[in-house]
Amino acid sequence: MKFTSKRRKSGKRFCAACIAFLLLMLCAAPVAAAQPRKVIRVPFPEVPGFTMVDEKGHRYGLVVDYLNEIAQYTNWTYEYIDTNGNDMTKDFLAGKYDLMGGTYYAESLEQYFAYPDYSCGTTKSVLLARQDDNTIRGYDARDLSGKTIGVVERAAENVRRLEAFLLLNGIECTIKRYSPDEVAAGQIDADLYAGVIDVKLGNTTDNTGEFRVVQYIDAQPHYIVVQPDDPQMLEELNWAMGKILSGNPDFSIQLYEKYFGDSNTHSLVLTEEEEAYVREKETVTVVVPGYFHPFYCMGTDDGGHDGIVPDLLNKITEQFGLKFSYIFAENYAESQQFVIEGKADMAGFFFEDAHASVRAGLATSASYTTLNDLIVRNKSVTYPGENLTCGLLDGRQLPDYVNASHVTYYDTTYDLLHAVNTGEIDFAYGLSTRIEQIMQDHIFNNVVPITLSNNRIDVCFAMATPMDPNLLTIINKGINSLSSKDREAILDHNFIAIGKDVYTIEKLIKSNPIEAVLIISALSTLIIAAIVVIAKARVKAANMKKAVAKAEAENMAKSEFLSRMSHEIRTPMNAIVGLSTLISMKDHVPEDVKESLAKLNDSSRYLLGLINDILDMSRIDQGMMTIAEESFSLNRALDEICSIMQAQAQRKQVKLSSRLEIKHTDLTGDPIRLKQVLMNLLSNAIKFTPKDGRVSLTVTELEENDTGAAYLFCVSDSGAGIPKEDISRIFESFEQLGNNRNRSQGTGLGLPISRTIVELMGGTLSVKSKVGSGSEFYFTISLPYGKPVETHEHDVSAQTFANTRFLLAEDNLLNAEIATDLFAAMGAQVELAADGAQAVELFMNSQSGYFDLILMDLQMPNMDGLEATKSIRASSHPEAKSIPIIALTANTFQEDRDMTRAAGMNDFLAKPLDMEQIHVVLQKWLSGRSRGI
């Protein structure tokens, strides 16, 4: 027992020690690495240098880099919220953000912002003047004396530092203060342009090139601040920033240099004397030793760049208007001699320091770039060593750190490398870029480069002494006005050829003859193999092309055959349906005859549906099914559907109802295909619903926006329903469900066609069904708004067209006789034209109002229906534009409908003629027209 007690006490002490250790570790740092990442909300206004977004959407800038560094210590992650400078502070005060960068300190703001102990560095203020104001030169602060400086009154700290700068330099100026509203309205810039003020005080981000920077002034520090009611976040921020600065005290300075490295670049202007020099001199002659990569490459195929010298002098021309032309020397030494002898105003590049330039009788400009020099040696030589001979480009001086017993001068860099390669000299010293370029263009098997340290050399322009002070000053102003980005861009653009080795067969053979033979043999084998592969591929491509052409021809032949057969079948069907309709309309027809005629009409409709379904499936298989885009009235389309389907429902003794909950009815889409889908669904519902059953069409507008609305179409019935295991089959081609009687009615193509049409409209046809309770077919599609379609009151009787006169153009005598009798039975008078030309003649010779409507067949001799319609619409007849023209044809494809619409026809009636459809279409176009014969 005693032993057990001791173990328990020992365990308790151990647990206490562990707890104490954990507490100590938790207190050691405010953020533990194991804690989950905290999401910090940060506003993100796009401010140059501070918060920016690149072309790929990546966020970067001084504030972003600082926050990313802080996150490495705090394990924070950031949710950047896009905003603007005007809303950012207001939203921060409202608690929308946890943290905000780029905030300046003011004692009055401590109640709103919690400032950390460390700033993110200081920015610079700039004084900006007009580009044409030569009274402020940009290098003498005394030029500001007596000037008026515009400042933003709320930038109190920057204004204070400006006043301290002016006081320190003994400058007296007038300070004009602008309110934030005036600055937002652009008043300070307008006053600067107008001369009301001479200079404005801004930030480095204001240096956009619109005005000229004449002075930089150290400005106030900026901070990352947090909400004043979040001391824990402030503690974490202080801890992280302390760690960052203790590890790298220059972190803030480095970030500022990264994003504002050009902030000390001055926009220098010319004096009156220098402007006079530019006008008088016009063009400065520059000498270069011909092609000399990377300094002068104009007129050569060297990576598509002109060289550092032309690019730099073009910048000076753009800035000051001084032009430059080029002459060429044989080599570098001769280019210096041209300048000394006065053949050129200046040399394009010079590699020596001031002492060397004085010895050569030349004065140099400011350095416009600094490049590496390089030593190359013969591979049998040890460098450094005793009694070595160095090769040097003629005109250059050997630097003190290069040890040589003898120096031999050469005209070109190629001559230098050739001498090293042959052992004529032990080593050579020269510009690295030029040596590397020559070594890439030629083979020097015995030349080995040596890496040097501290071998940077300044490159500048050179002029003869005594030099023209105006030219030297203008060149120096141009060089010193370039930002570091501009200099880097010029260098990067002209170093693109470095590393590009043009490896020729000659080089390969000289350097590695055995490998050359092997490579050439391999290449020859590959070329022969490629020729064989290409030949086979071309034969295969030709065969595929023939196969594609054959398939296209077969498809075209199939389409033409189906179209022709459709027309040929519909033409006699029109006679069958028309004659049966005429007989049934006569008086005293026996009931058994009427019943036979009804069965004949049903059989005709079945045959017509079969033809339509087969044609549609053929077009679907060939990818030719398209959806039209035209304005239509949804209300009118639904009314037509219900009117047509009501007769089928009455024959089946089924109750058909509709319910519409729509706000927008003028839409854009394909009303023909939409009606085809809904009529197919309604026809199926009526067919599979028993006597006294119910079928309902419901259309509901679900949502809307500025361009269109979404609609739910639903057809439901109280029929037998569909078994769950059969639902997936009903959308397959030629599949039919139900009893034998119903299965025998139809092709099984209606639902597959309807599904395809709905998918082309952007929806999906779906079904819900329960055996014994009925089925519900539904789909949702979005339709753009369309132009209002003119509506007419149906003031013509549904059973008669009394007091109307039609012009019928029909070349088939039997169809013409049937159509005439049908319309006459409805009370209309019909005048017949045997072709399109006769129809145009009868219309042109008629008085205004004589014809109420024209029925136009499409395929007719002499002049077809399309040409006849165009002639009527283009005629001078008073009713040429207004009289309704209805296409009456056995061609029923969408292309046919599009052609009739393009020709100027108003509507379309397909053969065989359906009396219910005739009533709907004719009532639509005859309503509202004054009739009387």
mmCIF file of C-alpha atoms in Angstrom, residues 793-802 804 826 919 922-929 931:
data_model
loop_
_atom_site.group_PDB
_atom_site.id
_atom_site.type_symbol
_atom_site.label_atom_id
_atom_site.label_comp_id
_atom_site.label_asym_id
_atom_site.label_seq_id
_atom_site.Cartn_x
_atom_site.Cartn_y
_atom_site.Cartn_z
ATOM 1 C CA GLU A 793 -59.531 40.586 -81.474
ATOM 2 C CA HIS A 794 -61.131 37.459 -82.907
ATOM 3 C CA ASP A 795 -64.152 39.118 -84.408
ATOM 4 C CA VAL A 796 -64.498 36.472 -87.145
ATOM 5 C CA SER A 797 -66.739 33.574 -86.369
ATOM 6 C CA ALA A 798 -65.018 30.311 -85.591
ATOM 7 C CA GLN A 799 -67.263 28.593 -88.182
ATOM 8 C CA THR A 800 -67.395 31.041 -91.122
ATOM 9 C CA PHE A 801 -65.389 33.518 -93.147
ATOM 10 C CA ALA A 802 -68.414 35.259 -94.692
ATOM 11 C CA THR A 804 -64.077 37.608 -97.197
ATOM 12 C CA MET A 826 -66.774 28.517 -94.728
ATOM 13 C CA HIS A 919 -59.380 28.586 -88.413
ATOM 14 C CA LEU A 922 -56.886 32.795 -90.671
ATOM 15 C CA GLN A 923 -58.702 34.300 -87.690
ATOM 16 C CA LYS A 924 -55.391 35.714 -86.451
ATOM 17 C CA TRP A 925 -54.723 37.577 -89.715
ATOM 18 C CA LEU A 926 -58.270 38.429 -90.755
ATOM 19 C CA SER A 927 -59.362 39.885 -87.424
ATOM 20 C CA GLY A 928 -59.349 43.635 -87.453
ATOM 21 C CA ARG A 929 -59.443 43.974 -91.285
ATOM 22 C CA ARG A 931 -64.251 43.239 -95.056
#
